[in-house]
Coordinates of C-alpha atoms and ligand atoms in Angstrom, one line a residue:
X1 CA 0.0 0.0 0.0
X2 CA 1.5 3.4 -1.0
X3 CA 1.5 6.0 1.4
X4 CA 2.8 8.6 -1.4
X5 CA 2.2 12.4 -0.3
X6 CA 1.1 14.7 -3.0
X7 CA 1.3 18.7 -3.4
X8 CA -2.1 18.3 -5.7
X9 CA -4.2 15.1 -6.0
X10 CA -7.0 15.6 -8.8
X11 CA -10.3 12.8 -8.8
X12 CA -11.3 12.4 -12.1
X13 CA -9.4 12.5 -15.5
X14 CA -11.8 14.0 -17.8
X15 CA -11.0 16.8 -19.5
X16 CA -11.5 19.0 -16.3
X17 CA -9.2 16.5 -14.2
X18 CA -6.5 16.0 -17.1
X19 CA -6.0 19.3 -18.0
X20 CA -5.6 20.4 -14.5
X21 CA -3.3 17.6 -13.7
X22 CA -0.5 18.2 -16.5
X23 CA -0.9 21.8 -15.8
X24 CA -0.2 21.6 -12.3
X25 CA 2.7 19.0 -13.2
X26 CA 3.6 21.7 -15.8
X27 CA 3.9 24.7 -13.0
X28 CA 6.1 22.3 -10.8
X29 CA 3.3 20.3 -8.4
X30 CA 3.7 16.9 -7.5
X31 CA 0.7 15.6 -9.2
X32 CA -1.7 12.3 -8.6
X33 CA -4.6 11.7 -10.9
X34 CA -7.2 9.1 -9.8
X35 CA -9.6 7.8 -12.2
X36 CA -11.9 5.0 -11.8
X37 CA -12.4 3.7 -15.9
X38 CA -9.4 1.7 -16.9
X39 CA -9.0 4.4 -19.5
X40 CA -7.9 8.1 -18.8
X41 CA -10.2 11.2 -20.7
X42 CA -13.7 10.5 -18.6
X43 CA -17.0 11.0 -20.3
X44 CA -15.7 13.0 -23.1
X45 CA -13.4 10.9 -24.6
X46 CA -14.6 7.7 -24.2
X47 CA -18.3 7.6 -24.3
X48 CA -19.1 11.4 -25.3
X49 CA -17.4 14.1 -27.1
X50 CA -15.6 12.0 -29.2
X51 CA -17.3 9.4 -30.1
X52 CA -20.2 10.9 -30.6
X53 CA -18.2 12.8 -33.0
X54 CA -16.8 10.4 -35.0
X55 CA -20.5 8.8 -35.2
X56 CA -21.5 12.8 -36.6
X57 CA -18.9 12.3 -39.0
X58 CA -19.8 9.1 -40.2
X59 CA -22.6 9.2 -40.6
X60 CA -23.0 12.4 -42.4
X61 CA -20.6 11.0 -45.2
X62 CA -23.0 7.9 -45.4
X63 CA -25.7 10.2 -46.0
X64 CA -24.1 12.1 -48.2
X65 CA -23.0 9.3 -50.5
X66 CA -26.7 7.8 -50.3
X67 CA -28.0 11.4 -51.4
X68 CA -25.6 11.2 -54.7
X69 CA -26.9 7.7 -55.7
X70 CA -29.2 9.0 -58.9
X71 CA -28.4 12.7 -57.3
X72 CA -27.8 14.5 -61.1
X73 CA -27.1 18.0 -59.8
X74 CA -23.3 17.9 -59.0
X75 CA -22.9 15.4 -62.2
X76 CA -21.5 13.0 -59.7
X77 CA -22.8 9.4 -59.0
X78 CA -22.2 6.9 -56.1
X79 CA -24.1 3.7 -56.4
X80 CA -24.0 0.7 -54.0
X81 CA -23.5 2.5 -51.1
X82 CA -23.5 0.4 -48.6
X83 CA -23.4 0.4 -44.3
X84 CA -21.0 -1.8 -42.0
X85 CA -21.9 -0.4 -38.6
X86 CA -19.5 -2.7 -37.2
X87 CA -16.5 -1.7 -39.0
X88 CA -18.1 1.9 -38.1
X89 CA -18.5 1.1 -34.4
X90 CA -14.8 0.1 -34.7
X91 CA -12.8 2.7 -36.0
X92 CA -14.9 5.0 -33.9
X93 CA -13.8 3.1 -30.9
X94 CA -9.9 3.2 -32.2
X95 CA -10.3 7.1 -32.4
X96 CA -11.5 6.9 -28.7
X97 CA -8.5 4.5 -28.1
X98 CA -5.7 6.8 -29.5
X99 CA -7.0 9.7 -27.9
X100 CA -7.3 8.1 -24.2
X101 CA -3.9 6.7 -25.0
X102 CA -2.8 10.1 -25.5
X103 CA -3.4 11.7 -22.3
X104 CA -1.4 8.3 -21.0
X105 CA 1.6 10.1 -22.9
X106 CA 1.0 13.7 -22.0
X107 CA 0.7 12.0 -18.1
X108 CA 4.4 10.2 -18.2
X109 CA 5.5 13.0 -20.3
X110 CA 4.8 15.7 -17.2
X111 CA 5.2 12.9 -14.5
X112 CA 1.8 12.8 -13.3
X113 CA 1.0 9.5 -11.3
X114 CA -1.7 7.4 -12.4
X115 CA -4.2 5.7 -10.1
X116 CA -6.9 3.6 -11.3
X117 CA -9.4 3.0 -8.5
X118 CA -12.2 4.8 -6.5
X119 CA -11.5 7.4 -4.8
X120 CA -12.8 7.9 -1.1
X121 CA -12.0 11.2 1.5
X122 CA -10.5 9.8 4.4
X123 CA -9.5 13.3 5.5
X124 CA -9.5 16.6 4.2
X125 CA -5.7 15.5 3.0
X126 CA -5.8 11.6 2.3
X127 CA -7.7 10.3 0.0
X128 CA -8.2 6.0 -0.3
X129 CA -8.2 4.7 -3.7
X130 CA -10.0 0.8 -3.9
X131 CA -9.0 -0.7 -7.3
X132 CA -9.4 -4.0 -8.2
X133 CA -7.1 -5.9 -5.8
X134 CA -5.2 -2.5 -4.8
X135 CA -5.9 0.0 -2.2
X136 CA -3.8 2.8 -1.4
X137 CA -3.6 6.0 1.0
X138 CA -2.1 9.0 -0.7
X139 CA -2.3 12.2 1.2
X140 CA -2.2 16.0 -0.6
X141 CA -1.8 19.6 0.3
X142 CA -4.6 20.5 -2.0
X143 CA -7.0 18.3 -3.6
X144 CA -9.3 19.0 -6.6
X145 CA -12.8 17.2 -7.1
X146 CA -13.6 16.7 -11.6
X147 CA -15.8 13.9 -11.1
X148 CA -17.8 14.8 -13.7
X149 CA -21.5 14.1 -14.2
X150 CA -23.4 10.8 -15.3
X151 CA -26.8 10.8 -17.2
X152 CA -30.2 11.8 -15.4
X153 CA -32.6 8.7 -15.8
X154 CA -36.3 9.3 -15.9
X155 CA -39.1 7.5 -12.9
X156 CA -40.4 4.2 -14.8
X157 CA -38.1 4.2 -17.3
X158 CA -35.4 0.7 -17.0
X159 CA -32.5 1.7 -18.9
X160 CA -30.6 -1.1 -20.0
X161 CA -28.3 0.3 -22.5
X162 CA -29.5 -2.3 -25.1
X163 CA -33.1 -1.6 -26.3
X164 CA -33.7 1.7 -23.6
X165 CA -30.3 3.4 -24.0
X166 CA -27.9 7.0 -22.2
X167 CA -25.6 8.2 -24.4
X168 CA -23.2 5.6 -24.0
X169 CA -25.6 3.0 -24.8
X170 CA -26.4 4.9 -28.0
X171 CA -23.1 4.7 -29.1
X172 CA -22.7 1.1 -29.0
X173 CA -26.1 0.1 -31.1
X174 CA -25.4 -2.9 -32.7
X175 CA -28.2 -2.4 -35.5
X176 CA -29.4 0.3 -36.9
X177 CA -32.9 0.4 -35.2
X178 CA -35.9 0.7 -37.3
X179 CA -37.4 2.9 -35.4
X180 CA -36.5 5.2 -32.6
X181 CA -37.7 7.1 -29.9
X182 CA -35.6 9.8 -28.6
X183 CA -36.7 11.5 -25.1
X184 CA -35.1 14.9 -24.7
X185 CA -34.4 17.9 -27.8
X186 CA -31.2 18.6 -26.1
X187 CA -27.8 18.6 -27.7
X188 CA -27.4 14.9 -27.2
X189 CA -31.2 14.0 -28.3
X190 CA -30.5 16.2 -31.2
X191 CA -26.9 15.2 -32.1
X192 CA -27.2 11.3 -31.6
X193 CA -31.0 11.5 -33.1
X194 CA -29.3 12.6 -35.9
X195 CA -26.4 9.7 -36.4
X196 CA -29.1 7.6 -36.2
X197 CA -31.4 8.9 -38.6
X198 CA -28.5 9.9 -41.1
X199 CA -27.7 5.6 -41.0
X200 CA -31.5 4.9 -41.9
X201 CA -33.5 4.6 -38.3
X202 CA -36.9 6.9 -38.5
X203 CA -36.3 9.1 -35.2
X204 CA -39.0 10.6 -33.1
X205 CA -37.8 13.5 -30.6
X206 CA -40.2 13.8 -27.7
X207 CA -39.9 16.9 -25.8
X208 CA -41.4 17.8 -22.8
X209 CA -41.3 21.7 -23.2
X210 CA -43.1 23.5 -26.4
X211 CA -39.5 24.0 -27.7
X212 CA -36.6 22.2 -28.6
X213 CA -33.2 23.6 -26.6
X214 CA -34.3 25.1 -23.8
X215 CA -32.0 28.0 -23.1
X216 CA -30.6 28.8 -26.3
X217 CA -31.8 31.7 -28.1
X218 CA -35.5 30.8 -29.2
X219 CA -35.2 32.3 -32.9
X220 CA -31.9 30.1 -33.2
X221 CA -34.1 27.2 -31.8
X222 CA -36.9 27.5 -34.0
X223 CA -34.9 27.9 -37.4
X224 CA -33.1 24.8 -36.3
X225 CA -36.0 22.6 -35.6
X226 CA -36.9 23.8 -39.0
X227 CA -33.7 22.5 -40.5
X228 CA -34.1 19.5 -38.6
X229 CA -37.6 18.7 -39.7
X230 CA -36.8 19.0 -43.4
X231 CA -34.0 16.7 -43.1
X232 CA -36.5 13.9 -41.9
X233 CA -36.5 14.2 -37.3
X234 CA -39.8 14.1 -36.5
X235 CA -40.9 16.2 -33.0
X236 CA -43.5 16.0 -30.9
X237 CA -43.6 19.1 -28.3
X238 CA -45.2 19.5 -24.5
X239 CA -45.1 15.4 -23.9
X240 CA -44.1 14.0 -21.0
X241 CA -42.6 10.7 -20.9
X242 CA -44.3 8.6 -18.1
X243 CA -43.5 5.2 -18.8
X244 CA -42.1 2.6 -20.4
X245 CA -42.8 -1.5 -21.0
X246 CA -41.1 -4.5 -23.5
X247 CA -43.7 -6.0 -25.4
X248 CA -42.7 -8.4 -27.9
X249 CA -39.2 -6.8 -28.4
X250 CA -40.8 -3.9 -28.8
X251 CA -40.2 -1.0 -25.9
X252 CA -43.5 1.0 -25.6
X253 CA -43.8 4.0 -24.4
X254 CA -46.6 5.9 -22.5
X255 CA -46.7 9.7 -22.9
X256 CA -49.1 12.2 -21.7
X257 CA -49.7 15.1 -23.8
X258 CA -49.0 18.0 -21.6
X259 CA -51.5 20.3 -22.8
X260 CA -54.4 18.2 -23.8
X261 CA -54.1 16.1 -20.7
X262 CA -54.6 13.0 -22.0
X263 CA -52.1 9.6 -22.0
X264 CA -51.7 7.7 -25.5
X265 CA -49.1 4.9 -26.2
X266 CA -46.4 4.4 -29.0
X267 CA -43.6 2.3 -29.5
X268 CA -40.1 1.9 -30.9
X269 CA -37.1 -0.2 -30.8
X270 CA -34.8 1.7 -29.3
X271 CA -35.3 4.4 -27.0
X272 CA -32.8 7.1 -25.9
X273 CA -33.2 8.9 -22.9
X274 CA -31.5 12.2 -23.2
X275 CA -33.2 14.3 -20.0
X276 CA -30.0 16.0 -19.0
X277 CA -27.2 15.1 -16.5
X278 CA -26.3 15.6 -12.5
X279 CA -22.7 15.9 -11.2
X280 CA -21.1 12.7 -10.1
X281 CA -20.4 13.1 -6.3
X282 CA -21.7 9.6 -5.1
X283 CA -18.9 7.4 -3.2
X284 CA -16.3 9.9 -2.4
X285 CA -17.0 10.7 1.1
X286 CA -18.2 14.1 1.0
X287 CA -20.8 14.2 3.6
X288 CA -18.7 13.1 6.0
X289 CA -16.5 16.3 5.7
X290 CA -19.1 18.6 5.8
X291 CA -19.0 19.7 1.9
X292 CA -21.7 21.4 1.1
X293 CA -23.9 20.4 -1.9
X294 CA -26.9 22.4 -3.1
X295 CA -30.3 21.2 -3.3
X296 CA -29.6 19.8 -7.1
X297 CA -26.3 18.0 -5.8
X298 CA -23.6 20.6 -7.5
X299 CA -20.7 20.9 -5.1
X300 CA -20.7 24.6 -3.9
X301 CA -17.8 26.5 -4.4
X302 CA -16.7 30.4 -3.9
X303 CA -15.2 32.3 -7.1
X304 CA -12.0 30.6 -6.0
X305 CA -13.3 26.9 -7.0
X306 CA -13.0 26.3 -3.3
X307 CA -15.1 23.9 -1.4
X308 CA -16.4 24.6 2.3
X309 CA -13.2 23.2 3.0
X310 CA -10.2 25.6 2.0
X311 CA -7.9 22.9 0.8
X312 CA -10.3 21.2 -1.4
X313 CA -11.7 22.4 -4.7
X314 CA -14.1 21.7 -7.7
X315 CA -14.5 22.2 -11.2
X316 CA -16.5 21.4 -14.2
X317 CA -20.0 19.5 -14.1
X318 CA -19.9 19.0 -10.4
X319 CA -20.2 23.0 -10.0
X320 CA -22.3 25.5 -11.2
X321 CA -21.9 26.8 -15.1
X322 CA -22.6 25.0 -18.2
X323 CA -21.9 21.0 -18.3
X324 CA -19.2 21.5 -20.9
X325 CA -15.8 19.8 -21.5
X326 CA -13.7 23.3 -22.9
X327 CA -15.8 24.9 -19.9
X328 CA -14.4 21.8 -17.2
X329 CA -11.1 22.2 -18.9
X330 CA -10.7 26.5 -18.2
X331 CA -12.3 25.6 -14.6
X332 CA -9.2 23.2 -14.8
X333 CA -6.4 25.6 -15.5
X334 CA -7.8 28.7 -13.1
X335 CA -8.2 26.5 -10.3
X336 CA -4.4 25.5 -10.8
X337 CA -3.3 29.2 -11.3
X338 CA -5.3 29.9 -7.9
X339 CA -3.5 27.1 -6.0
X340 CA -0.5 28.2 -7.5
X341 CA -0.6 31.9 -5.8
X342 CA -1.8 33.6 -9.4
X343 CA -5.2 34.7 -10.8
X344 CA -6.9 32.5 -12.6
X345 CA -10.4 33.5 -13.4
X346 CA -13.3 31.9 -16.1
X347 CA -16.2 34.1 -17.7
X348 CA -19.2 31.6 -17.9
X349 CA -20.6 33.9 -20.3
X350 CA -17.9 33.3 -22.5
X351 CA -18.3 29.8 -22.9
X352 CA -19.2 29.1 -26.4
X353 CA -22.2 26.6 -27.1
X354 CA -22.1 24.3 -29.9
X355 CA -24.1 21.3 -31.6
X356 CA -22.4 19.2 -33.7
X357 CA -25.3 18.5 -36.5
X358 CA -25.2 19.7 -40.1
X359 CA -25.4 22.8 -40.1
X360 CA -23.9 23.0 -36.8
X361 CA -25.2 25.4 -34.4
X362 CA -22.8 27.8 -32.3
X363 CA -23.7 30.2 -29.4
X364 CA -21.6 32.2 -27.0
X365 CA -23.4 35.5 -24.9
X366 CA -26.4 36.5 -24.0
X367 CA -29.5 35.4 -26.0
X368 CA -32.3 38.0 -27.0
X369 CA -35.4 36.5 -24.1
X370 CA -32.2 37.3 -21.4
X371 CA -31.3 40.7 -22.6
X372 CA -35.1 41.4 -22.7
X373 CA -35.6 40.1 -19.5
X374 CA -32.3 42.1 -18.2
X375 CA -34.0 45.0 -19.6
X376 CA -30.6 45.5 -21.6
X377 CA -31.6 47.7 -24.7
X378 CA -29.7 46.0 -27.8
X379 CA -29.8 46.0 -31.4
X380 CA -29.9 43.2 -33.9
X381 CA -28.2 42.4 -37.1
X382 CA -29.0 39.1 -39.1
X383 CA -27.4 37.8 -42.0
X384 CA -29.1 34.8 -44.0
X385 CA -26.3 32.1 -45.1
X386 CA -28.7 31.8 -48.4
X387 CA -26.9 35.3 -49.0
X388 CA -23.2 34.1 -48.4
X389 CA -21.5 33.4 -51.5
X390 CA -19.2 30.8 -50.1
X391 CA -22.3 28.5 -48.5
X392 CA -24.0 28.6 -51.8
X393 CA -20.9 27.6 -53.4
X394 CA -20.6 24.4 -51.3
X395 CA -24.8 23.8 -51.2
X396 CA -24.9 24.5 -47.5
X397 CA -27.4 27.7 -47.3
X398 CA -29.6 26.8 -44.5
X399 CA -28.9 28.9 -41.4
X400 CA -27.8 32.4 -40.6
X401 CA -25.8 34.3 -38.5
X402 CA -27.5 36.5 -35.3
X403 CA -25.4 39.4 -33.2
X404 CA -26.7 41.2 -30.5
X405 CA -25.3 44.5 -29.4
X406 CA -25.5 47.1 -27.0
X407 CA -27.3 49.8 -28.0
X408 CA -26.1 52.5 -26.7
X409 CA -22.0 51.4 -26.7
X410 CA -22.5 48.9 -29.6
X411 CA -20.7 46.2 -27.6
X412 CA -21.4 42.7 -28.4
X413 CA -23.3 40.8 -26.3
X414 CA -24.3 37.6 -27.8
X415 CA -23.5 35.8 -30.9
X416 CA -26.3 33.0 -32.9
X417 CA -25.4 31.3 -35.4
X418 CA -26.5 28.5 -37.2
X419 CA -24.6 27.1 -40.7
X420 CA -21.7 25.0 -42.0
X421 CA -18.9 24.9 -39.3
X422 CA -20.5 27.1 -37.1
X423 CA -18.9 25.8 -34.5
X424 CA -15.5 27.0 -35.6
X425 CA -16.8 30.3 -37.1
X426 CA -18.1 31.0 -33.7
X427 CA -14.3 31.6 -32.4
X428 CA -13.9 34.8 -34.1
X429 CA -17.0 36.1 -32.4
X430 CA -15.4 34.6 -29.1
X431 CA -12.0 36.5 -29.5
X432 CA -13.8 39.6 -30.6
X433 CA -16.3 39.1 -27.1
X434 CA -13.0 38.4 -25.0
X435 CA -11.5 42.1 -26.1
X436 CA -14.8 43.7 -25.7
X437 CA -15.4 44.3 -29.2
X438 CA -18.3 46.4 -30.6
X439 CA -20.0 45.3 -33.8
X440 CA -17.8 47.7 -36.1
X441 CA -14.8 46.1 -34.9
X442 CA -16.0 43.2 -36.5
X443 CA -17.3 44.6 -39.1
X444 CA -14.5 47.1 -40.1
X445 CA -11.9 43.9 -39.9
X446 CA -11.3 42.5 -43.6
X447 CA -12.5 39.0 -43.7
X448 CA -11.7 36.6 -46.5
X449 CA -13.5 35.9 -49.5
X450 CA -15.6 33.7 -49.6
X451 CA -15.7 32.6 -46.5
X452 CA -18.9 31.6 -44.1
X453 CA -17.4 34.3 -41.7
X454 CA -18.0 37.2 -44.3
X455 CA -22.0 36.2 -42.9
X456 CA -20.5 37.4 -39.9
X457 CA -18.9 40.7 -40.7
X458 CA -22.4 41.3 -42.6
X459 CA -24.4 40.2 -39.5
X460 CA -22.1 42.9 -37.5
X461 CA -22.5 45.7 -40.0
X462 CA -26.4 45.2 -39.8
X463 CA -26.6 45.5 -35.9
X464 CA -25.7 49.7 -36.8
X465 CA -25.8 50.5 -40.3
X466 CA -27.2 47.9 -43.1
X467 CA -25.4 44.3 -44.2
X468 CA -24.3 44.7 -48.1
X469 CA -25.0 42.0 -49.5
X470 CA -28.5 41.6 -48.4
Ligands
LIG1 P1 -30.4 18.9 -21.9 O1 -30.6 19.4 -20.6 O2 -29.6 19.8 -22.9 O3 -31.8 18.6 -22.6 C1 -32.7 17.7 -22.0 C2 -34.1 17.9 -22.6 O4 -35.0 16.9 -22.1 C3 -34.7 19.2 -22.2 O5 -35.2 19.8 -23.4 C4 -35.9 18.8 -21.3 O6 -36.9 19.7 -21.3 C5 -36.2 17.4 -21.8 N1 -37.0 16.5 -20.9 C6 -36.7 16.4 -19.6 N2 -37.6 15.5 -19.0 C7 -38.4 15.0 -20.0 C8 -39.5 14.1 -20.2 N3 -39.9 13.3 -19.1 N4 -40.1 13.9 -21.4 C9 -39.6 14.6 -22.4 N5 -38.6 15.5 -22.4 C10 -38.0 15.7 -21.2 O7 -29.7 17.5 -21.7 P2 -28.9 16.5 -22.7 O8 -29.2 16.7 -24.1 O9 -29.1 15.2 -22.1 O10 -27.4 17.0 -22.5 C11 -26.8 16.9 -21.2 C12 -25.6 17.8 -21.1 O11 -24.5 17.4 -21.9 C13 -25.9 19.3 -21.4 O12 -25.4 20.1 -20.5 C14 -25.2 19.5 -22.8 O13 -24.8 20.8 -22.9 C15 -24.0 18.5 -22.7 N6 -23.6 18.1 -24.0 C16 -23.0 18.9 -24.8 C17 -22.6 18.5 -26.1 C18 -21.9 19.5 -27.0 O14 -21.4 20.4 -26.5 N7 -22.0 19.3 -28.3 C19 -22.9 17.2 -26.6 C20 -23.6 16.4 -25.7 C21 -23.9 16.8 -24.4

């Protein structure tokens, strides 16, 4: 039994345990990382970001090829396109592999030590970590908790990751399922609806509010179920999910109709449930040390990442903010710089949004119901993407771009956009929101030609004058 002492020991190796780990290492810290999966990279790596990813990818060049087959337009066809899911399944699991594999390297390469077990407070500075046949005591000047968070499961619904499916399970299907049912339009109802649909299932997105993505921007949400309607998800809005039985192989589902009141049955044969997440805190001892957890079980912490209990700290899904990997990842690196005597600080409202679908979708800022609502006066400038040269070029005019800005100091203050590679256009709109920009910052810088981000510069110029090509 190892009795190792430790300036920083970190619980968790996602990407907000990893990234705090080899930056502590980096700044001089004797570092231990404790992870409980055989594999280091937590949720995101191995059974979210990533995969789910590679899945997007996938599957959108199936479709793709399948929309060439007899497709005239381009002059090009591609016949016999055909599916192996399992060769699919398996190079999306050897991206997962290299990548986990990875943070093994970038561990020995800043000497963090590894421990793969469950972690347990003993103290406020020991820490017991039960593997498989191991158990060690390690004890640490400062410890940081990146547990993560795990899927929310719904009353009277048995998942068992085969037929009634998380995430994870949805990433492991080993059919493509006739028919699905997917409970939740949030990012990972929407995303993984989509692989699903793109590789031939018909998908059903049940929805308990009368809107898909609560939260985001509600023009931005409507366009996008839009989108997502004409590319063949189906929606039903304001049903609750209340059930849930097997019947000949079949999973059926009992739903009330919010509204109307009444209860009607239907059935699929695969069901995702994709109601949200709660931070991971279960097992590691914290009521015992008096940590406080609020009433939704998110560790409380100061501006400081502190816990109730100066030497310990928290970061990413376990606290408050948005349940985000690059969010976990900046929690991460501040808390380091705090430990380390410097300032490390995170804007939440900096933390850009994005869904992984095509077109993607990418927000960072305020949205127009919270400015309203803030009684912030702002203006608006829009630019449609059916106007950018460069997304009719490559066939991909479906979405727009939205910015919000002050109205009397023309700052930015929120950013909408919907379109090809959103989610990487959005950066320029996160730089220019990091400085402070105003709109004609944006607008007065010279973006290339063509390019998606020139629906950008346009959006900017309308917030105070009038987009050009439009
Ligand atoms: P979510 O909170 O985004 O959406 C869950 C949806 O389920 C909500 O619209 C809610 O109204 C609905 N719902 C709840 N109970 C219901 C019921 N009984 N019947 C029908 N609908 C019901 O949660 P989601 O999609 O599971 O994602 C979890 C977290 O993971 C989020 O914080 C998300 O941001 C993050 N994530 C981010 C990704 C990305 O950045 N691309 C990808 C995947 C997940």
């Amino acid at each position: 039994m190892s009795e190792e002492k430790y300036d920083l020991v970190v619980i968790g190796s996602g990407p907000g345990g990893y990234v705090a780990s080899i930056v502590a290492a980096q700044k001089g810290m004797k570092v231990a990382s404790i992870e409980k999966r055989t594999t280091l990279g937590g949720t995101c790596l191995n059974v979210g970001c990533i995969p789910s990813k590679a899945m997007l990818h996938a599957s959108e060049q199936y479709e793709n090829a399948v929309k060439l087959n007899g497709n005239k337009e381009w002059g090009i066809t591609c016949k016999d396109v055909k599916l192996d899911l399992t060769k699919l399944l398996k190079k999306k699991s050897g991206i997962v592999d290299e990548l986990t594999k990875g943070i093994d390297f970038l561990y020995k390469k800043n000497k963090v030590t590894k421990y793969i077990g469950t972690a347990k407070f003993i103290t406020a500075n020991s820490i017991e970590i039960t593997g498989d046949n191991t158990r060690n005591l390690i004890h640490a000047e400062n410890i940081i908790i990146a547990t993560g968070s795990e899927a929310t499961h719904l009353p009277n619904i048995n998942i068992d990751e085969k037929k009634i499916v998380t995430s994870t399970g949805a990433l492991e299907l080993k059919e493509v399922p006739k028919k699905m049912i997917v409970i939740g339009a949030g990012i990972i109802g929407l995303e993984m609806g989509t692989v699903w649909r793109r590789l031939g299932s018909d998908v059903e997105v049940i929805e308990y509010l009368p809107r898909i993505l609560p939260g985001m921007d509600n023009e931005v949400a409507e366009k996008f179920m839009k989108i997502l309607e004409k590319q063949g998800l189906n929606f039903k809005l304001g049903q609750a999910v209340e059930s849930s039985k097997i019947v000949e192989n079949k999973v059926v589902l009992s739903i009330r109709n919010v509204t109307k009141e009444n209860t009607y049955e239907i059935d699929a044969d695969v069901v995702l449930v994709a109601v949200g997440r709660k931070p991971n805190t279960h097992g590691l001892g914290l009521k015992d040390l008096n940590i406080d957890i609020d009433k939704h079980g998110f560790i409380k912490t100061n501006n400081h990442f502190q816990t109730s209990i100066n030497n310990i700290y928290a970061i990413g899904d376990v606290i408050k903010g948005p349940m985000l990997a690059h969010k976990a990842e900046e929690d991460g690196v501040a808390a380091v710089e705090i430990i380390n005597g410097e300032a490390g600080h995170v804007d939440y409202n900096l933390v850009p949004g994005i869904i992984y679908t095509a077109p993607e979708v990418a927000v960072i800022g305020k949205t127009e119901e919270e400015l309203k609502e803030e009684g912030i006066e702002f203006n608006k400038g829009v630019f449609p993407l059916s106007a950018n040269s460069r997304a009719k070029a490559i066939s991909h005019t479906d979405g727009m771009v939205k910015i919000l800005s002050d109205k009397s100091t023309d700052k930015i203050l929120g950013a909408h956009m919907i379109g090809h590679e959103a989610g990487t256009v959005i950066h320029e709109l996160s730089i220019a929101m990091g400085f402070g920009a105003s709109s004609e910052d944006v607008a007065r810088i010279c973006h290339g030609h063509p390019t998606v981000n020139e629906a950008v510069k346009e959006a900017a110029l309308a917030t105070y004058s009038k987009a050009i090509h439009f």
